[in-house]
CSV table of N, CA and C in Angstrom, one decimal:
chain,number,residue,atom,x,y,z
P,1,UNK,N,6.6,-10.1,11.0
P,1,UNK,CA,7.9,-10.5,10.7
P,1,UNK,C,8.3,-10.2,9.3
P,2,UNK,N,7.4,-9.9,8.7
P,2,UNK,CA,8.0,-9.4,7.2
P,2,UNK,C,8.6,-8.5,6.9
P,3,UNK,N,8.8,-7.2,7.4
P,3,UNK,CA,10.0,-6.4,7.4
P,3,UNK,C,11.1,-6.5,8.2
P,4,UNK,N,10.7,-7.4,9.6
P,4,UNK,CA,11.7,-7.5,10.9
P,4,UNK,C,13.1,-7.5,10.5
P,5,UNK,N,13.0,-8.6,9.1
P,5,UNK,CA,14.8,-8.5,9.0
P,5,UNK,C,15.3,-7.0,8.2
P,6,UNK,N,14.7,-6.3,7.1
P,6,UNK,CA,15.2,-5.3,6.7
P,6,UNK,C,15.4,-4.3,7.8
P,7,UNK,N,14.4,-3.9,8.5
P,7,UNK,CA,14.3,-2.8,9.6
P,7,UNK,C,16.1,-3.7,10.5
P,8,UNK,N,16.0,-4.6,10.9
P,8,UNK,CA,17.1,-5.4,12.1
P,8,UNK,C,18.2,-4.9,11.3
P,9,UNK,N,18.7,-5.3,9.5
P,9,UNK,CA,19.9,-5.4,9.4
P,9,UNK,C,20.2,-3.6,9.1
P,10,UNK,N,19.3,-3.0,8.8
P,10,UNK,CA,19.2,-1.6,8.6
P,10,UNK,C,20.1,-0.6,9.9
P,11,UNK,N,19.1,-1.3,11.2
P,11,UNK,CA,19.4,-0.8,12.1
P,11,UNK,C,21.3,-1.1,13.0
P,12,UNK,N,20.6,-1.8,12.4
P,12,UNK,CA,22.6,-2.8,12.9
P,12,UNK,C,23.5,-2.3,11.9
P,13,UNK,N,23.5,-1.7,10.8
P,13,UNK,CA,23.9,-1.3,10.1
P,13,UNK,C,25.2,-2.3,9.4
P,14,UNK,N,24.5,-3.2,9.3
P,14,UNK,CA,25.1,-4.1,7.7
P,14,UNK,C,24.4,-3.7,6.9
P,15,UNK,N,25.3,-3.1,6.6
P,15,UNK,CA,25.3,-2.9,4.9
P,15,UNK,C,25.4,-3.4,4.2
P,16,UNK,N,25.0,-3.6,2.6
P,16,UNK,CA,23.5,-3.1,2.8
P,16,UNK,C,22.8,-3.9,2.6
P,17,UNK,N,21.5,-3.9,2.6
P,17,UNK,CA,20.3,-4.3,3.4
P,17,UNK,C,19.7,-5.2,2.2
P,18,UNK,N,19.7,-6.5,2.2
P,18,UNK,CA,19.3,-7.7,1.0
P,18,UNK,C,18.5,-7.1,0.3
P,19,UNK,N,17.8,-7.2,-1.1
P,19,UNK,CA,16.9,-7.5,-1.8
P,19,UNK,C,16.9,-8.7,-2.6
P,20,UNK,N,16.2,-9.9,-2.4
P,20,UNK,CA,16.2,-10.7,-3.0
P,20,UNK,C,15.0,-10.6,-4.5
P,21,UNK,N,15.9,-11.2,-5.6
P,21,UNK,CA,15.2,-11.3,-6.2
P,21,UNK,C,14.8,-9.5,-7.4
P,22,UNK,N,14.2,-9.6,-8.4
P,22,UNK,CA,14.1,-7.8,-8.4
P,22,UNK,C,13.1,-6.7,-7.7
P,23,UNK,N,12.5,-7.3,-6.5
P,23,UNK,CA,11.8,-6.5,-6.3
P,23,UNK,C,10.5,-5.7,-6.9
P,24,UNK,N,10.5,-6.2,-7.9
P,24,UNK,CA,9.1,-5.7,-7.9
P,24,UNK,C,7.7,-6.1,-8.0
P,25,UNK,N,7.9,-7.4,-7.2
P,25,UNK,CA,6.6,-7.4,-6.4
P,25,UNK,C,5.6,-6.8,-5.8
P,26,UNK,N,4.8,-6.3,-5.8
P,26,UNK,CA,3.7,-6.0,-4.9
P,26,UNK,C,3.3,-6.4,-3.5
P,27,UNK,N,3.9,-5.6,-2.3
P,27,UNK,CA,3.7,-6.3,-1.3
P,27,UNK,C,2.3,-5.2,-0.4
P,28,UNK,N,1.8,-6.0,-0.2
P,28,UNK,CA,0.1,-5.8,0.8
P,28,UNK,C,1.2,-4.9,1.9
P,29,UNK,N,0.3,-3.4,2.7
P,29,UNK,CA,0.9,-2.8,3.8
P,29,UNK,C,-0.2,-2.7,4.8
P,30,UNK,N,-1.5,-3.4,4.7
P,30,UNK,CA,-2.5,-2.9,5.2
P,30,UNK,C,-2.0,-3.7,6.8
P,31,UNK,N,-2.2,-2.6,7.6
P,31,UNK,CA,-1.8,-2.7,8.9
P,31,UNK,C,-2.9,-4.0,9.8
P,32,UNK,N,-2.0,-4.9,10.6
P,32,UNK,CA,-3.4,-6.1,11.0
P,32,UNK,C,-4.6,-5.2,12.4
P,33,UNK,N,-4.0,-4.1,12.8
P,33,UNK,CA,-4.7,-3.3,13.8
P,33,UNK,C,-5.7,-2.7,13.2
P,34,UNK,N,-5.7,-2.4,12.1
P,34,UNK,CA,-6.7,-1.9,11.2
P,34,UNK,C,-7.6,-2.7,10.6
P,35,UNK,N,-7.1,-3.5,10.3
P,35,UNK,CA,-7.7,-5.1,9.6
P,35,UNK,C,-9.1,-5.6,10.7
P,36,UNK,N,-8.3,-5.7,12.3
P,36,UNK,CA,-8.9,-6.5,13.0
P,36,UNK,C,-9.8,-5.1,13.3
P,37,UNK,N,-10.1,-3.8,13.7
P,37,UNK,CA,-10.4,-3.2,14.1
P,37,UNK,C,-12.0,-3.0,13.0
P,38,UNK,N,-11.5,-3.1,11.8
P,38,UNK,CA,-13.1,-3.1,10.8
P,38,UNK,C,-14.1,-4.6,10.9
P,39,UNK,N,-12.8,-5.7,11.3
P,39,UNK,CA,-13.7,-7.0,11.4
P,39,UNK,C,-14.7,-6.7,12.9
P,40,UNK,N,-14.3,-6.1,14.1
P,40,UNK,CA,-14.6,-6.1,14.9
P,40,UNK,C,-16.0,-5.4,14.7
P,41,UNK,N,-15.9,-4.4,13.8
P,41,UNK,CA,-17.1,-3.3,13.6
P,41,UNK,C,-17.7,-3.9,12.6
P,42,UNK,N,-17.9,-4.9,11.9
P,42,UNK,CA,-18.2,-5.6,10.8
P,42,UNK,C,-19.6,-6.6,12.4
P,43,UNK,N,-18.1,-7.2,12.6
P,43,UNK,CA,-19.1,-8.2,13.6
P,43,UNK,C,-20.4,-7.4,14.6
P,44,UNK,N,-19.6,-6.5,15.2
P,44,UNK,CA,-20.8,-5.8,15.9
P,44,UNK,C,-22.0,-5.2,15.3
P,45,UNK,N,-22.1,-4.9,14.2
P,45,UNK,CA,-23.4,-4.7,13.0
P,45,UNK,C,-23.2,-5.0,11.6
P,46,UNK,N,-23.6,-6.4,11.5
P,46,UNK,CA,-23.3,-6.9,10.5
P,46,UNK,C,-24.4,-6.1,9.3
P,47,UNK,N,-23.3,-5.9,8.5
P,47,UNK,CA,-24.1,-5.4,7.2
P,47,UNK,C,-24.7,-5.8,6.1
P,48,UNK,N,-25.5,-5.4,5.1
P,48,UNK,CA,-26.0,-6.3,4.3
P,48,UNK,C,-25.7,-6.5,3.1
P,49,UNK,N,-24.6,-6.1,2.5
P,49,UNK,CA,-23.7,-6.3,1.6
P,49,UNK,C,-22.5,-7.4,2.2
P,50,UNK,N,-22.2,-7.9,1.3
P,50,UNK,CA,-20.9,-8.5,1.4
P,50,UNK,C,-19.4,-7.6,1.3
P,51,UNK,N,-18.5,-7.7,2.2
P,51,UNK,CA,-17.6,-7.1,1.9
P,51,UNK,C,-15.9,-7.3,1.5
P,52,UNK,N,-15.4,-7.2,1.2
P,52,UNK,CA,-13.8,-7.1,0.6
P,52,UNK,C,-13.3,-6.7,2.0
P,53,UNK,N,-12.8,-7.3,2.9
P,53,UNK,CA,-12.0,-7.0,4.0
P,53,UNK,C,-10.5,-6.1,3.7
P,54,UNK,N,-9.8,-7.2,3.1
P,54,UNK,CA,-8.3,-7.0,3.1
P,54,UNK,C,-7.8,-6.1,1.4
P,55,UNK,N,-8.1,-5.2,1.5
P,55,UNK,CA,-8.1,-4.6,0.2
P,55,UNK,C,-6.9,-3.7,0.4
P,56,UNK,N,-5.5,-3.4,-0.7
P,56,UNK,CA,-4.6,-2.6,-0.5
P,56,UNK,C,-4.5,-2.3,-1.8
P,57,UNK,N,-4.7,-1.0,-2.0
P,57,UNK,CA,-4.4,-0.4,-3.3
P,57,UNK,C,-3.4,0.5,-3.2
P,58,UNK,N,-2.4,0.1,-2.3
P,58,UNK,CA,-1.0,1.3,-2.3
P,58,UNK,C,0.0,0.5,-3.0
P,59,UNK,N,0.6,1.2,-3.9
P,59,UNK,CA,1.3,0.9,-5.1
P,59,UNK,C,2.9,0.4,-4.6
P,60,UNK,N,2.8,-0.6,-3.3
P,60,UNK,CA,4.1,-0.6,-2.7
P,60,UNK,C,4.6,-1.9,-3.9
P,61,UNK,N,5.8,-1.6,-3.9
P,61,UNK,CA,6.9,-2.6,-4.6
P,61,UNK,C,7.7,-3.0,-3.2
P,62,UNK,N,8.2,-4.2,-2.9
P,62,UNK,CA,9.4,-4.7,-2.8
P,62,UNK,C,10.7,-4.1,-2.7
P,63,UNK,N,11.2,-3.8,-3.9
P,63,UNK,CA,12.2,-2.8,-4.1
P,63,UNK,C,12.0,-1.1,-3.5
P,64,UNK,N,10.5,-1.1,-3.5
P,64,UNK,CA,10.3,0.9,-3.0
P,64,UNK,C,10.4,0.6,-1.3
P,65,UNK,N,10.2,-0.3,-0.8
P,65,UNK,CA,9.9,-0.8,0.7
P,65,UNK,C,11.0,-0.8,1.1
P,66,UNK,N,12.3,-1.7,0.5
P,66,UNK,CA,13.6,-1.8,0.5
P,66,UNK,C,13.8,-0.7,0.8
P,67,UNK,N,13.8,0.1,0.0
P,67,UNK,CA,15.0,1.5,-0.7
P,67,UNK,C,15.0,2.2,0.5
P,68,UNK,N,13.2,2.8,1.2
P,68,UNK,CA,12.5,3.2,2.1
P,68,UNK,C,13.7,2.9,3.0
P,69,UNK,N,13.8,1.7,3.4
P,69,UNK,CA,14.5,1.5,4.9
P,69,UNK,C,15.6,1.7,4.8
P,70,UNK,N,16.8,1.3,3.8
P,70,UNK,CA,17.5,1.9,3.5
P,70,UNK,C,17.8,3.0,3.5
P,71,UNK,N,17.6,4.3,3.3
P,71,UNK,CA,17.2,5.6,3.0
P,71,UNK,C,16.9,6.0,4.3
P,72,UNK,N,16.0,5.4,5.1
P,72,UNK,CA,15.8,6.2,6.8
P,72,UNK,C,17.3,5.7,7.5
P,73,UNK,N,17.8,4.7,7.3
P,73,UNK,CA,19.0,4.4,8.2
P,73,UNK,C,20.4,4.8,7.1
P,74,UNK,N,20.4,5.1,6.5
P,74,UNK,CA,22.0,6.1,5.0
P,74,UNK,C,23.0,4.3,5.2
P,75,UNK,N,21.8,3.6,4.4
P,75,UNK,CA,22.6,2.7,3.8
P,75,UNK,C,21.9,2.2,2.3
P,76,UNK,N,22.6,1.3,1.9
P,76,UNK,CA,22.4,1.0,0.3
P,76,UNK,C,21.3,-0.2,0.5
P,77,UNK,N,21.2,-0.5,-0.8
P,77,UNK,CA,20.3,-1.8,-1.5
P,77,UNK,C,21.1,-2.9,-1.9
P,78,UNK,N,21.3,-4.2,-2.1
P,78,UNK,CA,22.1,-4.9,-2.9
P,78,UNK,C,21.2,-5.6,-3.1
P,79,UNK,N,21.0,-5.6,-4.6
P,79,UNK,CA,20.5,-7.0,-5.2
P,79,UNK,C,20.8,-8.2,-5.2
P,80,UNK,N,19.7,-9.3,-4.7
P,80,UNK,CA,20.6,-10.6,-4.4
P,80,UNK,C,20.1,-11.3,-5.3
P,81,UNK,N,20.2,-12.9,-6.5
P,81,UNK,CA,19.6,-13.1,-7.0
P,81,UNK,C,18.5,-13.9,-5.8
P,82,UNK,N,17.4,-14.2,-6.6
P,82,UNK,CA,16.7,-15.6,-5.4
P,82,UNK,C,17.3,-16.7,-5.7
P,83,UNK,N,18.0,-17.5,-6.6
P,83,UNK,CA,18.4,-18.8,-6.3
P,83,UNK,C,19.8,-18.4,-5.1
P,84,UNK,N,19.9,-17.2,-4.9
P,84,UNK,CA,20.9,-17.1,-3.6
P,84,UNK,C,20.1,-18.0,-2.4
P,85,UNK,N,19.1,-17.4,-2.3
P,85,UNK,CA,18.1,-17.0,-0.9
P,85,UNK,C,18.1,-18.2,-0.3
P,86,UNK,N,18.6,-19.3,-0.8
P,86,UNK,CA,18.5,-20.3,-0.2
P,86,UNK,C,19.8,-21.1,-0.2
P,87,UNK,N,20.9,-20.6,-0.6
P,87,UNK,CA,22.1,-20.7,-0.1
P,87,UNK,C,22.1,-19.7,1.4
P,88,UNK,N,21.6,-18.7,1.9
P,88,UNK,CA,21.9,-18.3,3.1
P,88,UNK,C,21.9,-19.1,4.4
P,89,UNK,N,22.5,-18.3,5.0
P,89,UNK,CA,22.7,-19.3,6.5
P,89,UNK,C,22.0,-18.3,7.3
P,90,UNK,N,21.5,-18.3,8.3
P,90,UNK,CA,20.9,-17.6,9.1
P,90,UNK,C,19.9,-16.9,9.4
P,91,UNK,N,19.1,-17.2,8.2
P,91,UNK,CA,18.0,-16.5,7.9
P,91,UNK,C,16.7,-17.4,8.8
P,92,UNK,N,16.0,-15.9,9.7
P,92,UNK,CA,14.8,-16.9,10.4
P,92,UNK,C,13.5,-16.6,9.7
């Protein structure tokens, strides 16, 4: 559900597409199919090191993830402040 709304309002084409806050956050993209797919092979031969599961070293921002969706559907970014984000209505 973490992208669901940018990809929804992208697609539906309201324009343009929130960013709350400035974005540059660091947001994790590591896919859970891949995630569960190494725990699975983890469990089936457990190894003898300890390991780091959930590791993402892709240099995604908030704002670059934004722009991305933006950009596949030819609409804009608007900056929202965050003390907006909770004046919204509708948000699930």
């Amino acid at each position: 559900d973490g992208f669901l709304r940018l990809f929804k309002t992208a697609w539906e084409s309201e324009s343009p597409v929130p960013l709350y806050g400035d974005g540059d956050n660091y947001i994790p993209t590591l896919h859970i199919e891949d995630l569960a797919n190494r725990v699975i092979a983890l469990h089936k031969q457990r190894p003898q090191q300890q390991y780091m599961l959930a590791c993402d070293q892709s240099p995604c921002t908030l704002r670059s993830i934004t722009q991305a969706i933006a950009d596949a559907f030819c609409t804009e970014v608007e900056t929202i402040p965050k003390s907006e984000l909770f004046l919204q209505t509708g948000l699930e």
